[in-house]
Short mmCIF file of C-alpha atoms and ligand atoms in Angstrom, two decimals:
data_model
loop_
_atom_site.label_atom_id
_atom_site.label_comp_id
_atom_site.label_asym_id
_atom_site.label_seq_id
_atom_site.Cartn_x
_atom_site.Cartn_y
_atom_site.Cartn_z
CA MET A 1 89.29 80.55 83.13
CA THR A 2 91.96 82.69 81.46
CA SER A 3 89.32 84.34 79.31
CA ASP A 4 88.52 87.81 78.03
CA HIS A 5 85.16 89.59 78.22
CA ALA A 6 83.74 87.63 75.29
CA GLY A 7 84.43 84.31 77.08
CA GLN A 8 87.43 83.60 74.88
CA ALA A 9 90.52 81.74 76.06
CA ALA A 10 93.80 80.24 74.85
CA VAL A 11 92.95 76.69 73.77
CA LEU A 12 95.50 73.87 73.41
CA CYS A 13 95.14 72.42 69.92
CA GLY A 14 98.50 71.08 68.72
CA LEU A 15 101.07 68.79 70.36
CA GLY A 16 104.50 67.49 69.39
CA ALA A 17 107.62 65.95 70.93
CA ALA A 18 111.23 65.26 70.03
CA LEU A 19 113.65 63.03 71.90
CA PRO A 20 117.24 62.24 70.98
CA PRO A 21 117.43 58.52 70.14
CA ARG A 22 120.36 57.85 72.48
CA ALA A 23 119.37 56.60 75.95
CA GLU A 24 122.20 56.69 78.48
CA SER A 25 121.67 53.97 81.11
CA ASN A 26 122.67 54.17 84.77
CA VAL A 27 125.08 51.30 84.15
CA GLU A 28 126.81 53.34 81.44
CA LEU A 29 126.95 56.39 83.72
CA CYS A 30 128.59 54.32 86.48
CA ARG A 31 131.63 53.90 84.24
CA ALA A 32 132.18 57.68 84.35
CA LEU A 33 130.98 58.52 87.88
CA ASP A 34 131.38 57.26 91.43
CA THR A 35 127.76 56.09 91.73
CA SER A 36 125.54 53.03 91.30
CA ASP A 37 122.45 52.05 89.36
CA GLU A 38 120.72 51.36 92.67
CA TRP A 39 121.54 54.80 94.15
CA ILE A 40 120.28 56.65 91.08
CA ARG A 41 117.11 54.53 90.72
CA THR A 42 116.10 54.74 94.37
CA ARG A 43 116.94 58.47 94.83
CA THR A 44 115.61 59.76 91.51
CA GLY A 45 113.48 57.07 89.77
CA ILE A 46 115.67 57.39 86.65
CA THR A 47 117.09 54.38 84.80
CA HIS A 48 117.87 56.08 81.47
CA ARG A 49 118.21 59.63 80.24
CA ARG A 50 117.99 60.84 76.65
CA ILE A 51 121.19 62.55 75.56
CA ALA A 52 121.59 64.38 72.25
CA ASP A 53 124.69 63.65 70.18
CA ALA A 54 127.31 66.39 69.88
CA GLY A 55 126.30 68.64 67.02
CA VAL A 56 122.55 68.41 67.75
CA SER A 57 121.42 71.90 68.67
CA THR A 58 118.58 73.24 70.79
CA ALA A 59 117.08 74.60 67.54
CA ASP A 60 117.25 71.09 65.98
CA LEU A 61 115.22 69.53 68.81
CA ALA A 62 112.81 72.49 68.93
CA THR A 63 112.18 72.36 65.18
CA SER A 64 111.36 68.61 65.25
CA ALA A 65 108.84 69.02 68.07
CA ALA A 66 107.35 72.15 66.45
CA ILE A 67 106.84 70.39 63.09
CA GLN A 68 104.72 67.76 64.85
CA ALA A 69 102.73 70.28 66.86
CA LEU A 70 101.96 72.30 63.72
CA ALA A 71 100.96 69.09 61.89
CA SER A 72 98.47 68.18 64.62
CA PHE A 73 97.11 71.77 64.53
CA GLY A 74 96.38 71.49 60.80
CA PRO A 75 96.88 73.98 57.97
CA HIS A 76 96.23 77.10 60.05
CA PRO A 77 98.60 80.05 60.47
CA VAL A 78 100.37 80.94 63.73
CA GLN A 79 101.43 84.52 64.37
CA ALA A 80 103.99 83.99 67.15
CA LEU A 81 106.55 81.53 68.54
CA VAL A 82 107.41 81.57 72.24
CA LEU A 83 110.35 79.28 73.05
CA ALA A 84 111.28 78.37 76.63
CA THR A 85 114.88 77.29 77.15
CA THR A 86 117.84 77.51 79.51
CA THR A 87 120.23 76.26 76.84
CA PRO A 88 119.88 78.62 73.86
CA ASP A 89 122.27 77.92 71.00
CA HIS A 90 123.80 81.41 71.34
CA GLN A 91 123.94 84.13 73.97
CA MET A 92 122.43 86.24 71.20
CA PRO A 93 120.31 86.07 69.12
CA ALA A 94 117.50 84.13 70.78
CA THR A 95 116.80 80.62 69.46
CA ALA A 96 113.14 81.27 68.54
CA PRO A 97 113.73 83.33 65.36
CA ALA A 98 116.03 80.60 63.96
CA VAL A 99 113.39 77.95 64.68
CA ALA A 100 110.66 80.10 63.09
CA ALA A 101 112.82 80.54 59.98
CA ARG A 102 113.45 76.79 59.74
CA LEU A 103 109.69 76.24 59.93
CA GLY A 104 109.16 78.70 57.05
CA LEU A 105 107.57 81.16 59.50
CA GLU A 106 109.97 84.09 59.07
CA GLY A 107 108.10 87.32 59.75
CA ILE A 108 106.18 86.12 62.84
CA ALA A 109 106.96 87.33 66.38
CA ALA A 110 109.55 84.97 67.87
CA PHE A 111 111.38 85.20 71.18
CA ASP A 112 112.77 83.13 74.06
CA VAL A 113 111.57 82.90 77.65
CA ALA A 114 114.00 81.93 80.46
CA ALA A 115 112.43 80.44 83.58
CA VAL A 116 114.42 77.17 83.67
CA CYS A 117 112.22 74.14 84.55
CA THR A 118 109.12 76.37 84.86
CA GLY A 119 109.83 77.81 81.40
CA PHE A 120 107.03 75.95 79.64
CA LEU A 121 104.38 77.35 82.00
CA TYR A 122 105.81 80.89 81.73
CA ALA A 123 105.73 80.45 77.92
CA LEU A 124 102.10 79.28 78.03
CA ALA A 125 101.20 82.37 80.08
CA THR A 126 103.04 84.61 77.61
CA ALA A 127 101.26 82.98 74.65
CA ALA A 128 97.88 83.30 76.38
CA GLY A 129 98.67 87.01 76.87
CA LEU A 130 99.50 87.45 73.17
CA ILE A 131 96.15 85.87 72.33
CA ALA A 132 94.20 87.91 74.91
CA SER A 133 95.78 91.16 73.64
CA HIS A 134 94.86 90.25 70.02
CA THR A 135 98.55 90.31 69.07
CA ALA A 136 98.09 86.75 67.77
CA ASN A 137 95.24 84.33 67.14
CA ALA A 138 97.43 81.25 67.37
CA VAL A 139 100.83 80.81 69.03
CA LEU A 140 103.39 78.02 68.80
CA VAL A 141 104.94 77.31 72.23
CA VAL A 142 108.11 75.21 72.49
CA GLY A 143 109.82 73.94 75.65
CA VAL A 144 113.30 72.72 74.77
CA ASP A 145 116.53 72.02 76.63
CA ARG A 146 119.90 70.37 76.23
CA MET A 147 120.44 70.14 79.99
CA SER A 148 123.12 67.46 79.57
CA LEU A 149 125.49 70.30 78.55
CA LEU A 150 125.40 71.96 82.00
CA PRO A 151 126.73 69.49 84.64
CA ALA A 152 130.47 69.02 85.14
CA PRO A 153 131.49 65.65 83.65
CA ASP A 154 132.46 64.35 87.13
CA ASP A 155 129.46 65.73 89.09
CA ARG A 156 127.54 62.73 90.40
CA THR A 157 124.83 64.94 91.93
CA THR A 158 123.61 66.60 88.72
CA ARG A 159 124.72 64.41 85.81
CA PRO A 160 122.35 61.50 86.58
CA LEU A 161 119.33 63.86 86.62
CA PHE A 162 119.50 66.04 83.54
CA ALA A 163 118.65 65.17 79.94
CA ASP A 164 117.74 66.58 76.51
CA GLY A 165 114.47 66.92 74.60
CA ALA A 166 111.76 69.20 73.22
CA GLY A 167 107.99 69.42 73.41
CA ALA A 168 105.69 71.83 71.59
CA VAL A 169 102.05 72.89 71.64
CA VAL A 170 99.87 75.30 69.70
CA LEU A 171 97.45 77.61 71.52
CA ARG A 172 94.68 79.38 69.61
CA ARG A 173 91.85 81.71 70.53
CA GLY A 174 88.66 79.78 71.31
CA PRO A 175 85.72 79.55 73.70
CA ALA A 176 86.68 79.28 77.36
CA THR A 177 84.23 76.37 77.66
CA GLU A 178 86.02 74.30 74.99
CA PRO A 179 88.17 71.30 76.05
CA GLY A 180 91.81 72.42 75.97
CA ALA A 181 91.02 75.98 77.20
CA LEU A 182 93.70 76.99 79.71
CA GLY A 183 92.45 77.83 83.17
CA PRO A 184 93.98 80.58 85.31
CA LEU A 185 97.77 80.46 85.39
CA VAL A 186 99.54 80.77 88.73
CA LEU A 187 103.18 81.89 88.45
CA GLY A 188 105.78 82.89 91.03
CA SER A 189 109.48 83.40 91.73
CA ASP A 190 111.88 83.85 94.67
CA GLY A 191 115.37 85.03 93.75
CA THR A 192 116.52 84.95 97.38
CA HIS A 193 117.11 81.21 96.82
CA GLY A 194 118.75 81.63 93.42
CA ASP A 195 121.95 80.02 94.71
CA LEU A 196 120.30 76.58 95.11
CA LEU A 197 120.72 75.77 91.40
CA VAL A 198 123.12 77.89 89.36
CA ALA A 199 125.14 77.58 86.17
CA PRO A 200 127.47 80.63 86.09
CA HIS A 201 128.53 82.09 82.72
CA GLY A 202 131.03 79.69 81.23
CA GLY A 203 130.87 77.36 84.25
CA HIS A 204 129.16 74.14 85.27
CA MET A 205 125.90 73.75 87.13
CA ARG A 206 125.98 73.67 90.97
CA MET A 207 123.02 72.26 92.88
CA GLN A 208 122.02 72.07 96.53
CA GLY A 209 119.79 69.04 96.06
CA PRO A 210 118.11 68.50 99.45
CA ASP A 211 117.06 72.19 99.84
CA LEU A 212 115.82 72.29 96.28
CA PHE A 213 113.83 69.10 96.91
CA ARG A 214 111.91 70.73 99.78
CA HIS A 215 111.18 73.93 97.85
CA ALA A 216 110.06 71.92 94.79
CA VAL A 217 107.48 69.96 96.79
CA ASP A 218 106.20 73.03 98.68
CA ARG A 219 105.93 75.25 95.62
CA MET A 220 104.34 72.71 93.26
CA CYS A 221 101.78 71.80 95.96
CA SER A 222 100.83 75.40 96.71
CA ALA A 223 100.75 76.46 93.04
CA SER A 224 98.56 73.44 92.13
CA THR A 225 96.18 74.09 95.02
CA HIS A 226 95.90 77.75 94.04
CA ALA A 227 95.31 76.98 90.32
CA VAL A 228 92.66 74.37 91.16
CA GLN A 229 90.84 76.85 93.44
CA LYS A 230 91.00 79.62 90.82
CA ALA A 231 89.54 77.23 88.23
CA GLY A 232 86.62 76.51 90.59
CA TRP A 233 87.62 72.83 90.94
CA ARG A 234 88.35 70.73 94.01
CA ILE A 235 91.48 68.54 94.31
CA GLU A 236 89.17 65.48 94.34
CA ASP A 237 87.99 66.49 90.84
CA VAL A 238 91.50 66.25 89.35
CA ASP A 239 91.88 63.24 87.04
CA ARG A 240 95.53 63.81 86.09
CA LEU A 241 98.39 65.70 87.72
CA VAL A 242 101.20 66.38 85.22
CA PRO A 243 104.15 67.74 87.23
CA HIS A 244 107.51 68.83 85.88
CA GLN A 245 109.59 65.64 85.93
CA ALA A 246 112.31 66.80 88.37
CA ASN A 247 112.74 63.56 90.28
CA ALA A 248 110.25 60.70 90.82
CA ARG A 249 110.50 61.19 94.61
CA ILE A 250 109.58 64.87 94.24
CA THR A 251 106.58 64.20 91.97
CA SER A 252 105.37 61.35 94.22
CA ALA A 253 105.67 63.59 97.30
CA VAL A 254 103.65 66.32 95.54
CA GLY A 255 100.92 63.81 94.65
CA ARG A 256 100.88 62.38 98.19
CA ARG A 257 100.65 65.79 99.86
CA LEU A 258 97.88 66.91 97.50
CA GLY A 259 95.98 63.61 97.94
CA ILE A 260 96.31 62.70 94.25
CA GLY A 261 97.19 58.99 94.08
CA PRO A 262 99.77 57.43 91.72
CA ASP A 263 97.00 56.28 89.32
CA ARG A 264 96.12 59.98 88.79
CA GLN A 265 99.73 61.16 88.28
CA VAL A 266 101.65 61.26 85.01
CA GLN A 267 105.28 60.17 85.60
CA ASN A 268 107.72 59.53 82.76
CA ILE A 269 111.11 60.46 84.20
CA GLU A 270 112.27 56.81 84.37
CA HIS A 271 113.39 56.52 80.75
CA ILE A 272 113.82 60.22 79.91
CA GLY A 273 115.37 62.14 82.82
CA ASN A 274 114.80 65.80 83.74
CA THR A 275 114.49 67.72 80.45
CA SER A 276 113.70 71.06 82.17
CA ALA A 277 111.44 73.25 79.93
CA ALA A 278 110.61 70.24 77.74
CA SER A 279 109.44 67.97 80.53
CA ILE A 280 105.73 68.92 80.75
CA PRO A 281 104.99 68.87 76.99
CA LEU A 282 106.99 65.62 76.67
CA ALA A 283 104.92 64.10 79.50
CA LEU A 284 101.71 65.30 77.80
CA ALA A 285 102.80 63.82 74.47
CA GLN A 286 103.71 60.47 75.98
CA ALA A 287 100.63 60.22 78.22
CA SER A 288 98.24 61.11 75.40
CA THR A 289 99.98 58.64 73.06
CA GLN A 290 99.72 55.85 75.64
CA GLU A 291 96.20 56.93 76.67
CA ALA A 292 97.12 57.61 80.28
CA LEU A 293 95.71 61.04 79.46
CA GLN A 294 92.32 60.91 77.78
CA PRO A 295 89.89 63.48 76.39
CA GLY A 296 87.81 64.92 79.22
CA HIS A 297 90.40 64.37 81.96
CA ARG A 298 90.56 67.31 84.37
CA THR A 299 94.29 67.98 84.22
CA VAL A 300 96.66 70.06 86.37
CA LEU A 301 100.08 71.10 85.06
CA THR A 302 102.65 72.24 87.62
CA ALA A 303 106.36 73.07 87.53
CA PHE A 304 109.22 74.25 89.70
CA GLY A 305 112.72 75.29 88.71
CA ALA A 306 115.84 77.27 89.39
CA GLY A 307 115.30 80.96 90.04
CA LEU A 308 113.44 79.88 92.04
CA THR A 309 110.41 79.81 89.76
CA TRP A 310 107.14 77.88 89.91
CA GLY A 311 103.71 77.72 88.34
CA ALA A 312 100.53 75.75 87.68
CA THR A 313 97.46 75.76 85.48
CA THR A 314 94.44 73.61 84.68
CA LEU A 315 92.70 72.37 81.56
CA ILE A 316 90.24 69.73 80.44
CA TRP A 317 92.33 67.48 78.23
CA PRO A 318 91.14 67.85 74.59
CA ASP A 319 91.03 65.12 71.93
CA LEU A 320 94.69 65.63 71.06
CA LYS A 321 97.77 63.51 70.37
CA PRO A 322 101.05 64.28 68.62
CA ALA A 323 100.71 63.91 64.86
CA ASP A 324 103.08 62.34 62.41
CA HIS A 325 106.23 60.63 63.65
CA ASN A 326 106.06 60.15 67.41
CA PRO A 327 109.31 59.48 69.33
CA PHE A 328 107.46 57.47 71.97
CA TYR A 329 107.06 54.64 69.47
CA ASP A 330 110.81 54.51 68.79
CA THR A 331 113.21 52.04 70.35
CA PRO A 332 115.92 54.08 72.08
CA ARG A 333 119.56 53.47 71.16
CA GLU A 334 121.71 52.25 74.08
CA ARG A 335 125.49 51.82 74.19
CA THR A 336 126.59 48.47 75.53
N1 COA B 1 125.68 58.40 93.71
C1 COA B 1 126.05 58.03 94.96
N2 COA B 1 126.04 58.89 95.98
C2 COA B 1 125.65 60.15 95.75
C3 COA B 1 125.28 60.59 94.46
C4 COA B 1 125.30 59.66 93.42
N3 COA B 1 124.92 59.98 92.16
N4 COA B 1 124.93 61.90 94.55
C5 COA B 1 125.10 62.26 95.83
N5 COA B 1 125.55 61.21 96.55
C6 COA B 1 125.84 61.14 97.99
C7 COA B 1 126.18 62.49 98.58
O1 COA B 1 127.55 62.79 98.39
C8 COA B 1 125.85 62.27 100.04
O2 COA B 1 126.92 61.59 100.64
P1 COA B 1 127.32 61.93 102.17
O3 COA B 1 126.12 61.58 103.00
O4 COA B 1 128.51 61.06 102.38
O5 COA B 1 127.63 63.41 102.18
C9 COA B 1 124.67 61.30 100.00
O6 COA B 1 124.69 60.73 98.67
C10 COA B 1 123.33 61.97 100.23
O7 COA B 1 123.28 63.16 99.43
P2 COA B 1 122.01 64.05 99.34
O8 COA B 1 122.28 65.17 98.40
O9 COA B 1 121.53 64.37 100.74
O10 COA B 1 120.99 62.98 98.69
P3 COA B 1 119.46 63.12 98.42
O11 COA B 1 118.77 61.95 98.99
O12 COA B 1 118.95 64.49 98.75
O13 COA B 1 119.41 62.96 96.84
C11 COA B 1 119.19 64.33 94.90
C12 COA B 1 120.12 63.85 96.01
C13 COA B 1 119.99 65.29 94.01
C14 COA B 1 118.74 63.15 94.09
C15 COA B 1 117.98 65.03 95.56
O14 COA B 1 118.40 65.95 96.53
C16 COA B 1 117.13 65.75 94.56
O15 COA B 1 116.57 65.15 93.67
N6 COA B 1 116.99 67.08 94.71
C17 COA B 1 116.24 67.88 93.79
C18 COA B 1 117.00 68.01 92.52
C19 COA B 1 116.17 68.59 91.43
O16 COA B 1 115.08 68.17 91.19
N7 COA B 1 116.73 69.56 90.72
C20 COA B 1 116.07 70.16 89.65
C21 COA B 1 114.98 71.04 90.15
S1 COA B 1 114.00 71.49 88.81
#
């Protein structure tokens, strides 16, 4: 367990999600790109991706998800906001202080973390550190991205994959034995392969898909195995694997190699797309809403992203669902 000498840990106790209402279908995308619904579905598992309208900011999505997470946490104070994003609204300042101010939390510590699709796990580790060091008793963690801004409009390799959304959780100090207590966090990076997925300043994203695919499977498998061992579990004990939703073929390959069958994997990329730092909390929000994730489930979170970066952790799923308005009950808006 990620716990201090008194057996205390960072415990997950609030959950929220925000999705733009517009769902772009493969059929719609085919009008702009030289591709097909069949190619995208069979290579990525995606049929729709959520795309924010022009004028919707990263802070807008983050604030919506954070409001829900704070509502499910109850009327307790948080002392810090850690926001993971690759698409901040400005080069400076960071997006977190603006979100904190919009939540009426001006005065708390607020900063961004940049680890691309692994950003949510890096942010969880940072929040757990703030709690362990007694800098904060409770921390709001947001994973948010507007990844649809990064591909070139005519890039058929990246545009079908990436999407927009936000997910948020609250971590608070609590007993390491409590459901929701984060287990040991495994994090890593390898900048020697930084060229596999790059968006240069002022330019569009470039991706070397097949190489990235192999690294994603290798790194999520090894990080998950390591986190499970450090938690004192066995892979057979895992009830739910919640991987970063990079591509359905990647997440299926991770499950297969680990020996975690499809019934024990959470997959929701089909109607959402790859939302980068938002993808794990969005998957948690949807799975808990639809009861694919239930209290007591031994859960592994794992992610991989540009950098390269990767990570994993474990927790026993607590009795937790997003509060208030939940986007997973909404009917998405499609253009015909
Ligand atoms: N529609 C039709 N054809 C496409 C296409 C599209 N949207 N995108 C690529 N192609 C073509 C390529 O041009 C290539 O054609 P060629 O053989 O004539 O050169 C062919 O399909 C195969 O391309 P390849 O890149 O080898 O396909 P793939 O099976 O590896 O699938 C990805 C491509 C991007 C779906 C896959 O590599 C992938 O998902 N990689 C990981 C991406 C990822 O997760 N990134 C985020 C990490 S967090």
